[in-house]
């Protein structure tokens, strides 16, 4: 499979990011039902249909090159978006190995890995990189292994250390987060960093999810979807840069809502890491404008109903309150009230 | 990597009376994944009609990708696994195993590590010691065994931690005094033990008495292998009747019948696979994280991905 990258599109300034029809069609639409509520929506991360975002362990798409450039810009401005505590070094190498092996296996025309004992050569064609290094020897890479590989893989990443029957967010590469801060969360435990999430604690969701994850097995990753909404196709919606994007929420009008309001879906993968017994959490984000989604009327109808019935606590937490009604009004024209059944398919 | 992999027994060594070491290699092409110190694998042993699953700690170098080693002590009174490995297993035989799982991991934020091994309990301690040696951590090992001939891994341990391995030979009336071993240790010290139940209990008690935090006292545990005893099932709506064999979950057995059953996580957490129990002649064994105590007590619900019935027949509304 060869991908037509869009190396020049931007996620800031003029926001020239656009989805091709193919990208829209494979968008991981997250609503199987007309109502949305939190649940332990975890399932095995097994190979999905060809062309779908579930086909491979780490999904690479047409936005790859541009997203990696946006990450580099964010890191340049704020190196603190990539952090790793010293005891995480084995987990860093685990992550590098997992991602390199997966990308080389799943996209052989884009990425290649040659291993000769501890001597590894890595070729990344889309970014034009070649690196020979000694696995386990940090000095042979231009930067630490976790930063090195996550500058080359779409999505944000957290590595958790597992100890004392809990997971601790002890490393992270976070440049496209939905308004949470790595600087704040690093070193926290599973329930601590989930502290701000409404309702889910009382529903026992984090309790069950944590127990399940503590038993996660090597070679049997799992995944879930999470979603929010973002104004403009912006990756860096962090608390640190809030002044740059927060005010955009007040700029949504009935005329520009289709263009400006994006559904932001995170395909989250969880992988047990073999050497360190840590866990990699991948947060692969997808952005689709309401215009994009409306090219598939079933999705427009579904989103209309989900937004209409969304509990206020969730709307507030996700920061949708300012423009939710404008979006609902715009989507209403697509919704004939027909029974959609269950499922996330576009037609 | 799939849920199970096939290995070949490449070497069997008798280390001491009743203690055998097995070297395993991948049965086909390819190599093993690496693992973390303290991990175990689950072997499926061909005892009779149904495989019998036993967990064994990996004792070699976690970075070794061609050979894994386990050591097995023959348990005369057990109905199965260790006897088979001592009496029937031969070099060249192939076995199915589940990939490594670690329920006895090292704490990487620890400043100092005390490892204690009793008898064959030395196996996970060996891989832990190798990992600590590799990362250059501060650690010591205490190794207790019945008689001089049973200290089968003394040399390997000495090579990993020269001068930091302490031996306790029971036949010479040497014994680990946990009170003194655990007292006066600096903050940030972690304690790990694998050995006979009585020894583990004594060490935990000493730790608690001395005020050690629970989170710094670690003992080996194995995950109960998936599966369990066989039982019968009737599906009322689809009109099917069959037996869930010991090696399959109820959910897997239903799927094998070609019946669509709901599921998501397959690990007892999400709640999707819940089915209504119409009748159960036997005790429901709930292994999920989902049902409330009241729901369990009602006997009306079962999570098919992890839970089973003990004996008898289960009738489900499916
Ligand atoms: C183990 C790796 C995970 C990490 C590192 C992680 C991290 C986070 C973070 C940083 C937030 C934002 C909290 C804030 O507002 O400050 C969040 C939100 C959330 N997380 Fe997780 N999470 C993980 C796994 C899970 C799992 C397994 C579940 C399963 C139920 C889950 C459910 C949620 C939910 C429901 C929210 C609220 C999202 C929203 O409404 O936008 N998380 N998570
Ligand atoms: S499939 Fe999730 S609880 Fe059974």
XYZ file of C-alpha atoms and ligand atoms in Angstrom:
712
model
C 0.000 0.000 0.000
C 1.380 3.356 -0.921
C 0.166 6.505 0.796
C -0.039 9.945 -0.860
C 1.300 12.162 1.906
C 0.370 15.830 2.191
C 3.653 17.162 3.470
C 2.693 20.824 3.359
C -0.570 20.867 5.270
C -0.622 22.689 8.614
C -2.303 22.272 12.006
C -1.854 25.892 13.077
C -1.763 29.314 11.428
C -3.692 28.882 8.184
C -4.888 25.384 9.158
C -4.531 23.905 5.698
C -5.174 20.364 6.999
C -7.763 18.519 4.845
C -8.998 14.943 4.722
C -9.215 13.094 1.411
C -12.442 11.134 0.804
C -10.512 7.968 1.623
C -9.376 9.409 4.949
C -12.959 10.372 5.779
C -14.258 6.929 4.915
C -11.787 5.240 7.264
C -12.383 7.747 10.073
C -12.916 5.817 13.331
C -16.418 7.094 13.998
C -16.991 6.306 17.668
C -20.772 6.137 18.124
C -22.484 2.746 17.690
C -25.650 4.097 19.335
C -27.676 7.304 19.493
C -26.558 7.962 23.071
C -23.083 8.166 24.481
C -21.938 7.384 27.977
C -18.598 6.278 29.412
C -18.012 2.542 29.612
C -15.081 0.143 29.792
C -14.962 0.053 26.006
C -11.803 -2.037 25.726
C -11.386 -4.810 23.161
C -8.484 -6.868 21.796
C -6.364 -4.836 19.350
C -6.524 -7.467 16.639
C -5.950 -6.858 12.958
C -8.946 -5.127 11.379
C -10.074 -5.024 7.728
C -7.532 -3.904 5.106
C -7.504 -0.129 4.756
C -9.204 0.455 8.110
C -7.492 2.282 10.956
C -7.494 -1.045 12.816
C -5.490 -2.840 10.146
C -2.140 -2.287 11.821
C -0.751 -1.929 15.326
C 0.186 1.729 14.619
C -1.778 3.450 11.873
C 0.119 5.653 9.428
C -1.982 7.800 7.082
C -1.807 10.702 4.619
C -1.165 13.201 7.431
C 1.969 11.436 8.701
C 4.638 13.782 7.388
C 2.750 16.943 8.333
C 1.927 15.663 11.808
C 5.551 14.831 12.487
C 6.518 18.343 11.449
C 3.879 19.816 13.747
C 5.275 17.718 16.609
C 8.769 19.018 15.899
C 7.487 22.614 16.022
C 5.766 22.016 19.358
C 8.874 20.360 20.820
C 11.037 23.192 19.612
C 8.825 25.648 21.485
C 8.420 23.435 24.568
C 10.858 20.542 25.025
C 8.953 19.562 28.195
C 6.314 17.840 26.040
C 8.610 14.836 25.983
C 9.609 13.497 29.376
C 10.859 10.241 30.762
C 11.899 9.319 34.277
C 15.263 7.547 34.656
C 13.873 4.117 35.650
C 12.010 3.997 32.324
C 15.019 3.395 30.107
C 14.247 -0.293 29.445
C 10.662 0.673 28.651
C 11.993 3.290 26.204
C 13.932 0.616 24.318
C 10.902 -1.688 24.452
C 8.870 1.064 22.814
C 11.445 1.702 20.128
C 11.577 -2.006 19.334
C 7.805 -2.424 19.247
C 7.234 0.557 16.974
C 10.140 -0.155 14.630
C 9.176 -3.818 14.279
C 5.518 -2.981 13.722
C 6.108 -0.232 11.163
C 8.695 -2.262 9.228
C 6.362 -5.278 9.153
C 3.176 -3.348 8.300
C 4.599 -0.749 5.871
C 7.611 -2.432 4.231
C 7.775 0.146 1.426
C 7.993 3.026 3.919
C 10.045 1.683 6.825
C 12.824 -0.863 7.016
C 14.604 -2.428 9.936
C 17.701 -4.594 9.711
C 18.937 -6.282 12.846
C 22.311 -7.879 13.224
C 22.468 -8.774 16.889
C 22.466 -5.481 18.759
C 23.484 -3.601 15.601
C 20.318 -2.129 14.081
C 19.730 -0.094 10.933
C 16.547 1.852 10.524
C 15.259 3.510 7.383
C 12.309 5.904 7.424
C 11.583 6.829 3.798
C 8.751 9.373 4.240
C 10.901 11.463 6.581
C 14.147 10.656 4.756
C 15.958 9.285 7.811
C 18.563 6.570 8.104
C 20.130 5.519 11.364
C 22.487 2.764 12.371
C 22.712 2.263 16.113
C 23.429 -0.216 18.878
C 20.266 -1.403 20.604
C 20.611 -0.613 24.291
C 23.268 2.079 23.833
C 21.685 5.527 24.099
C 24.861 7.235 22.890
C 24.411 5.761 19.395
C 21.124 7.642 18.779
C 20.736 11.401 18.238
C 18.317 11.566 21.207
C 16.962 9.091 23.798
C 15.172 6.061 22.277
C 11.610 7.029 23.275
C 11.937 10.533 21.854
C 13.721 9.188 18.786
C 10.975 6.774 17.772
C 7.975 8.866 18.801
C 9.205 11.754 16.652
C 8.593 9.285 13.839
C 5.250 7.777 14.744
C 1.833 9.415 14.517
C -0.015 9.807 17.805
C 0.874 10.751 21.348
C 2.439 8.193 23.658
C 2.576 7.538 27.377
C 4.567 4.732 28.958
C 3.340 3.424 32.262
C 5.439 1.662 34.825
C 3.528 -1.048 36.672
C 4.120 -1.309 40.396
C 2.142 -1.562 43.613
C -0.900 -2.813 41.672
C -1.158 0.427 39.784
C 0.040 2.099 36.595
C 2.241 5.187 36.763
C 2.582 7.597 33.860
C 6.362 7.869 33.956
C 7.186 8.754 30.331
C 5.319 10.706 27.704
C 5.495 12.296 24.264
C 2.475 14.545 24.252
C 2.103 17.177 21.550
C -1.511 16.713 20.418
C -3.485 16.279 23.603
C -7.092 17.140 24.306
C -6.405 19.707 26.997
C -4.378 17.781 29.572
C -0.819 18.315 30.639
C 2.040 15.831 30.679
C 4.018 18.151 32.935
C 1.155 17.878 35.425
C 0.360 14.171 35.047
C 3.842 12.677 34.883
C 4.514 10.394 37.850
C 0.800 10.090 38.663
C -1.176 6.862 39.105
C -4.099 5.658 36.972
C -6.837 7.074 39.179
C -4.921 10.268 39.919
C -4.499 11.336 36.310
C -8.131 10.388 35.627
C -9.142 12.612 38.538
C -10.821 15.366 36.460
C -13.069 12.986 34.490
C -16.709 13.310 35.639
C -19.097 10.417 36.485
C -16.765 7.602 35.446
C -15.195 7.152 38.881
C -18.575 6.620 40.523
C -19.552 4.195 37.772
C -16.573 2.025 38.751
C -15.111 2.400 35.278
C -11.546 3.202 36.293
C -11.557 0.508 38.958
C -12.444 -2.192 36.436
C -10.272 -0.814 33.645
C -7.227 -0.727 35.903
C -7.685 -4.288 37.166
C -8.061 -5.477 33.605
C -4.992 -3.598 32.398
C -2.777 -4.876 35.208
C -3.293 -8.343 33.703
C -2.574 -7.253 30.133
C -0.407 -9.843 28.414
C 2.561 -9.562 26.149
C 1.578 -9.907 22.486
C -2.117 -9.331 23.209
C -2.651 -5.568 22.988
C -6.058 -3.972 23.490
C -7.670 -0.767 22.228
C -10.469 1.662 22.881
C -11.847 4.844 21.339
C -12.190 8.155 23.083
C -13.531 11.386 21.589
C -13.934 15.104 22.024
C -14.342 18.110 19.719
C -11.829 20.695 18.608
C -12.184 24.024 16.874
C -9.976 24.141 13.791
C -7.797 21.153 12.900
C -5.358 21.843 15.672
C -3.187 19.152 17.252
C -1.632 21.157 20.041
C -4.601 21.888 22.290
C -2.665 21.747 25.539
C -3.316 23.736 28.725
C 0.132 25.311 28.218
C -0.950 26.953 24.952
C -4.592 27.569 25.946
C -4.456 31.280 25.109
C -3.651 30.341 21.502
C -6.676 28.095 20.951
C -9.156 28.462 23.828
C -10.733 31.672 22.441
C -11.452 29.891 19.122
C -14.422 28.268 20.861
C -16.216 31.602 20.770
C -15.718 32.052 17.030
C -18.141 29.331 15.890
C -21.119 30.692 13.916
C -23.918 28.993 11.952
C -21.982 29.885 8.801
C -18.611 28.422 9.711
C -19.583 25.566 12.037
C -19.285 22.865 9.353
C -15.781 23.982 8.620
C -14.482 24.838 12.060
C -15.904 22.229 14.404
C -14.039 18.928 14.270
C -14.837 15.613 15.834
C -11.592 14.433 17.383
C -11.328 10.709 17.915
C -8.496 8.985 19.715
C -7.727 5.403 18.880
C -5.976 4.317 22.050
C -3.832 1.199 22.102
C -2.357 -0.510 25.132
C 0.648 -2.798 24.746
C 2.457 -4.786 27.430
C 6.170 -4.118 27.064
C 8.299 -7.251 27.349
C 11.639 -6.171 28.911
C 10.342 -3.653 31.393
C 6.901 -5.114 32.149
C 5.693 -1.562 31.498
C 2.776 -0.617 29.263
C 2.715 1.570 26.198
C -0.386 3.730 25.735
C -0.737 5.063 22.201
C -3.181 7.887 21.566
C -3.685 8.126 17.825
C -5.840 11.135 17.030
C -8.093 11.656 13.997
C -9.788 14.922 13.079
C -12.850 15.253 10.848
C -14.821 18.455 10.338
C -18.614 18.366 10.456
C -18.506 18.961 6.687
C -16.321 15.863 6.335
C -18.677 13.783 8.438
C -21.751 15.015 6.596
C -20.458 13.374 3.421
C -21.781 10.232 5.137
C -25.346 11.124 6.213
C -25.591 8.201 8.632
C -22.746 9.737 10.634
C -24.293 13.212 10.567
C -27.584 11.809 11.887
C -25.843 9.833 14.577
C -23.692 12.725 15.734
C -26.766 14.961 15.822
C -28.463 12.564 18.232
C -25.395 11.991 20.375
C -24.782 15.713 20.840
C -28.454 16.335 21.583
C -28.564 13.720 24.339
C -25.040 14.127 25.715
C -25.121 14.548 29.520
C -24.172 18.087 30.530
C -21.310 16.908 32.748
C -19.646 15.345 29.723
C -20.278 18.354 27.484
C -18.749 20.638 30.082
C -15.749 18.396 30.693
C -15.086 18.119 26.970
C -15.409 21.892 26.553
C -18.288 21.771 24.038
C -20.749 24.000 25.829
C -20.044 27.211 23.904
C -20.794 25.742 20.484
C -22.780 22.564 21.107
C -26.148 24.107 20.162
C -24.745 25.683 17.003
C -23.431 22.275 15.957
C -26.736 20.547 16.782
C -28.692 23.106 14.754
C -26.397 22.657 11.781
C -26.579 18.849 11.956
C -30.385 18.841 12.345
C -30.940 19.291 8.625
C -29.401 15.854 7.973
C -31.460 14.015 10.548
C -34.738 12.569 9.242
C -35.232 10.582 12.449
C -34.781 7.219 10.707
C -33.776 4.262 12.891
C -30.017 3.799 12.436
C -29.654 0.499 14.253
C -26.376 -0.143 15.998
C -22.886 0.128 14.569
C -20.412 2.786 13.507
C -20.367 2.107 9.746
C -20.679 5.149 7.423
C -23.586 3.814 5.337
C 2.422 -13.087 18.489
C -0.550 -15.335 19.097
C -2.077 -16.609 22.298
C 0.028 -19.757 22.303
C 3.323 -20.823 20.772
C 4.936 -24.155 20.170
C 8.285 -25.043 21.684
C 10.593 -28.016 21.453
C 12.321 -29.545 24.441
C 15.934 -29.295 23.338
C 17.720 -30.425 26.468
C 16.905 -32.142 29.755
C 19.391 -32.049 32.629
C 19.085 -33.762 35.993
C 20.376 -31.225 38.493
C 19.724 -33.045 41.756
C 17.490 -35.890 42.929
C 13.971 -34.870 41.865
C 15.051 -31.632 40.123
C 15.262 -31.391 36.351
C 16.026 -28.496 34.094
C 14.419 -28.179 30.663
C 15.713 -26.067 27.801
C 13.063 -24.980 25.320
C 13.441 -23.507 21.843
C 10.900 -22.227 19.338
C 9.505 -25.218 17.428
C 9.604 -23.556 14.024
C 11.340 -20.560 12.537
C 11.832 -17.422 14.531
C 12.907 -16.573 18.013
C 11.380 -15.940 21.413
C 10.351 -12.508 22.615
C 12.341 -11.039 25.478
C 10.687 -10.923 28.903
C 11.151 -9.247 32.263
C 12.746 -10.773 35.352
C 10.256 -12.794 37.427
C 8.107 -13.874 34.437
C 6.545 -17.290 34.037
C 5.145 -19.279 31.151
C 2.285 -21.761 31.179
C 3.020 -25.182 29.668
C 0.252 -27.357 28.236
C 1.211 -30.916 29.097
C -0.412 -33.849 27.266
C -1.727 -35.744 30.276
C -4.511 -37.975 29.093
C -7.233 -36.642 26.838
C -7.040 -32.989 27.894
C -3.971 -30.807 28.250
C -2.918 -29.983 31.750
C -1.591 -26.495 32.357
C 1.230 -25.705 34.727
C 3.051 -22.435 35.283
C 6.850 -22.370 35.502
C 9.173 -19.418 36.015
C 11.730 -18.660 33.346
C 15.138 -18.815 34.985
C 17.535 -17.829 32.214
C 18.639 -14.540 30.743
C 15.527 -12.499 29.823
C 17.291 -11.256 26.689
C 18.066 -14.749 25.381
C 15.863 -15.315 22.340
C 16.760 -18.872 21.339
C 16.578 -20.889 24.515
C 14.341 -20.577 27.531
C 15.030 -22.588 30.674
C 12.740 -23.820 33.414
C 13.445 -26.103 36.372
C 10.893 -28.535 37.739
C 10.804 -30.310 41.046
C 9.015 -33.643 41.054
C 5.976 -33.499 43.264
C 5.131 -37.083 44.162
C 1.642 -36.371 45.389
C 0.542 -34.163 42.493
C -1.797 -35.660 39.934
C 0.097 -34.434 37.053
C 2.409 -31.972 35.515
C 5.706 -32.372 37.330
C 5.434 -36.187 37.218
C 4.898 -36.100 33.492
C 7.878 -33.805 33.010
C 10.076 -36.115 35.078
C 8.876 -39.435 33.703
C 7.507 -38.925 30.217
C 9.128 -35.834 28.748
C 11.917 -36.444 26.229
C 14.221 -34.213 24.265
C 12.707 -33.432 20.859
C 9.111 -33.402 22.137
C 6.956 -30.421 21.283
C 4.704 -28.555 23.703
C 2.333 -25.596 23.544
C 2.999 -22.724 25.885
C 1.394 -19.381 26.679
C 3.775 -16.405 26.281
C 5.482 -14.929 29.337
C 3.486 -13.130 31.964
C 4.955 -11.378 34.963
C 3.170 -11.402 38.303
C 6.435 -11.090 40.239
C 8.045 -8.035 38.677
C 10.885 -5.991 40.070
C 10.133 -2.468 41.203
C 12.311 -0.287 39.043
C 12.116 2.675 41.362
C 13.560 0.573 44.213
C 16.904 1.684 45.640
C 17.921 -1.711 46.998
C 16.561 -5.205 46.399
C 16.650 -8.217 48.709
C 15.929 -11.466 46.865
C 15.084 -14.607 48.821
C 14.821 -18.091 47.304
C 13.679 -21.278 49.032
C 14.475 -24.522 47.167
C 13.019 -24.640 43.655
C 11.633 -21.133 44.328
C 15.019 -19.965 43.107
C 13.802 -19.981 39.487
C 12.159 -16.525 39.265
C 14.847 -15.134 41.571
C 17.440 -16.106 38.965
C 15.883 -14.053 36.197
C 15.322 -11.173 38.601
C 18.967 -11.288 39.660
C 20.060 -11.270 36.025
C 17.961 -8.218 35.332
C 19.213 -6.373 38.415
C 22.796 -7.219 37.491
C 22.250 -5.948 33.946
C 20.844 -2.602 35.024
C 23.514 -2.249 37.697
C 21.103 -2.167 40.642
C 22.025 -2.658 44.281
C 20.876 -6.161 45.343
C 21.624 -9.214 47.447
C 20.409 -12.816 47.303
C 19.534 -15.242 50.102
C 19.275 -18.840 48.921
C 17.973 -21.609 51.199
C 17.920 -25.324 50.296
C 17.610 -28.743 51.923
C 21.158 -30.064 51.583
C 24.357 -29.130 49.768
C 23.388 -31.140 46.670
C 20.167 -29.099 46.286
C 21.842 -25.725 45.862
C 21.705 -26.353 42.142
C 21.921 -22.744 40.987
C 24.553 -21.533 43.446
C 27.205 -21.064 40.781
C 24.941 -19.116 38.439
C 23.910 -16.819 41.274
C 27.477 -16.300 42.441
C 28.457 -15.286 38.917
C 25.687 -12.665 38.887
C 26.289 -11.225 42.326
C 29.767 -12.153 43.468
C 30.026 -11.972 47.250
C 26.384 -10.956 47.611
C 24.798 -14.429 47.698
C 24.118 -15.890 51.141
C 23.551 -19.626 51.461
C 21.412 -21.390 54.049
C 21.656 -25.182 54.093
C 18.854 -26.817 56.039
C 20.750 -30.053 56.723
C 23.340 -27.934 58.486
C 20.588 -26.300 60.533
C 21.085 -22.977 58.802
C 17.939 -20.908 58.485
C 17.036 -17.424 57.323
C 16.148 -15.185 60.256
C 13.680 -12.830 58.615
C 13.502 -10.486 61.577
C 17.172 -9.642 61.367
C 17.249 -9.785 57.564
C 14.495 -7.188 57.303
C 15.294 -4.875 60.151
C 17.158 -1.617 59.822
C 16.837 -1.477 56.041
C 16.885 1.955 54.421
C 13.747 3.437 52.927
C 13.255 2.379 49.303
C 14.354 -1.228 49.898
C 12.213 -3.901 48.234
C 11.912 -7.503 49.351
C 11.102 -10.413 47.009
C 10.568 -14.016 48.034
C 9.720 -17.259 46.286
C 9.695 -20.490 48.245
C 7.554 -22.854 50.322
C 4.335 -21.354 51.693
C 5.511 -21.476 55.318
C 8.690 -19.608 54.522
C 6.838 -16.937 52.543
C 4.336 -16.479 55.377
C 7.122 -16.157 57.963
C 8.883 -13.489 55.910
C 5.693 -11.501 55.370
C 4.894 -11.609 59.040
C 8.359 -10.369 59.926
C 7.997 -7.573 57.380
C 4.618 -6.488 58.723
C 5.795 -6.581 62.325
C 8.752 -4.409 61.442
C 6.458 -1.899 59.772
C 7.398 -2.543 56.151
C 4.837 -1.090 53.731
C 2.828 -3.755 51.877
C 3.980 -2.261 48.586
C 7.603 -3.186 49.345
C 6.987 -6.862 50.168
C 6.661 -9.096 47.111
C 6.021 -12.798 46.794
C 5.611 -14.959 43.736
C 2.120 -15.757 42.581
C 0.919 -17.498 39.487
C -2.141 -16.605 37.478
C -4.647 -19.425 37.632
C -4.379 -20.723 34.070
C -7.377 -19.946 31.884
C -9.933 -22.707 31.738
C -10.885 -25.021 34.546
C -13.088 -28.051 34.983
C -15.380 -29.141 32.188
C -19.140 -28.589 32.513
C -22.279 -28.881 30.394
C -24.239 -26.058 28.808
C -27.680 -25.729 27.275
C -28.516 -22.720 25.120
C -32.266 -22.307 25.424
C -32.991 -20.071 22.414
C -30.514 -21.599 19.981
C -31.469 -25.061 21.188
C -27.946 -26.428 21.628
C -26.375 -28.629 24.218
C -22.657 -29.222 24.601
C -19.755 -29.563 27.012
C -17.317 -26.748 27.774
C -13.959 -28.514 27.908
C -11.423 -27.540 30.539
C -9.162 -25.671 28.122
C -11.847 -23.377 26.675
C -13.741 -20.517 28.217
C -17.538 -20.638 28.150
C -17.481 -17.846 25.556
C -15.033 -19.728 23.328
C -17.095 -22.910 23.606
C -20.276 -21.032 22.591
C -18.421 -19.519 19.632
C -17.241 -22.987 18.577
C -20.896 -23.991 18.322
C -21.364 -21.259 15.740
C -23.592 -19.219 18.040
C -23.061 -15.458 18.155
C -22.472 -14.335 21.704
C -21.707 -10.744 22.729
C -18.243 -9.798 23.958
C -15.715 -6.975 23.940
C -12.749 -7.170 26.314
C -12.663 -10.959 26.882
C -11.214 -10.310 30.300
C -14.147 -9.806 32.646
C -14.081 -6.000 32.712
C -16.376 -4.458 30.115
C -19.680 -6.133 30.915
C -20.625 -6.851 27.296
C -20.693 -10.652 27.486
C -23.249 -10.865 30.293
C -25.829 -13.602 29.760
C -28.888 -14.558 31.722
C -28.690 -17.820 33.645
C -31.966 -19.746 33.424
C -30.810 -22.723 35.431
C -27.580 -23.846 37.069
C -27.194 -27.254 38.678
C -23.859 -26.487 40.252
C -21.976 -23.551 41.685
C -21.362 -20.505 39.478
C -17.675 -19.592 39.561
C -17.563 -15.847 38.935
C -14.096 -14.673 37.869
C -15.120 -11.281 36.410
C -14.584 -7.745 37.678
C -18.018 -6.600 36.565
C -20.955 -8.116 38.455
C -21.859 -6.662 41.836
C -22.025 -8.849 44.935
C -25.827 -8.712 44.760
C -25.843 -9.772 41.115
C -23.574 -12.681 41.915
C -25.721 -13.725 44.820
C -28.834 -13.710 42.621
C -27.348 -16.482 40.484
C -29.082 -14.990 37.410
C -26.106 -13.641 35.516
C -22.786 -14.878 34.198
C -19.923 -13.225 32.304
C -19.074 -15.851 29.717
C -15.535 -14.687 28.934
C -14.059 -15.705 32.292
C -16.674 -17.430 34.463
C -17.707 -21.086 34.634
C -19.859 -23.624 36.418
C -18.512 -26.138 38.903
C -20.011 -29.455 37.884
C -23.497 -29.990 36.496
C -25.282 -28.140 33.725
C -25.778 -24.467 32.981
C -28.789 -23.260 30.993
C -28.407 -19.854 29.351
C -30.931 -17.576 27.719
C -29.156 -17.411 24.345
C -3.527 3.390 30.799
C -3.383 4.398 30.005
C -4.248 5.610 30.060
C -3.791 6.878 30.133
C -2.336 7.308 30.190
C -4.944 7.736 30.162
C -4.879 9.106 30.263
C -5.955 9.949 30.299
C -5.891 11.358 30.460
C -4.594 12.154 30.645
C -7.138 11.850 30.420
C -7.522 13.324 30.550
C -7.792 13.624 31.991
C -7.866 15.126 32.230
O -8.888 15.720 31.877
O -6.897 15.670 32.781
C -8.024 10.733 30.224
C -9.386 10.813 30.096
C -10.213 9.708 30.066
N -9.825 8.387 30.139
Fe -7.952 7.677 30.152
N -6.071 6.990 30.091
C -5.689 5.675 30.025
C -6.488 4.590 29.938
C -7.860 4.649 29.981
C -8.703 3.506 29.956
C -8.243 2.057 29.840
C -9.958 3.944 30.039
C -11.139 3.020 30.038
C -12.309 3.264 30.392
C -9.920 5.393 30.099
C -10.988 6.242 30.174
C -10.945 7.611 30.110
C -12.106 8.457 29.994
C -13.550 7.991 29.927
C -11.650 9.769 29.955
C -12.494 11.028 29.764
C -12.375 11.391 28.326
C -13.314 12.462 27.823
O -14.487 12.504 28.194
O -12.882 13.243 26.954
N -8.615 5.786 30.076
N -7.274 9.585 30.161
S -16.170 -9.700 27.310
Fe -15.841 -8.028 28.661
S -16.639 -8.774 30.531
Fe -16.725 -10.499 29.226
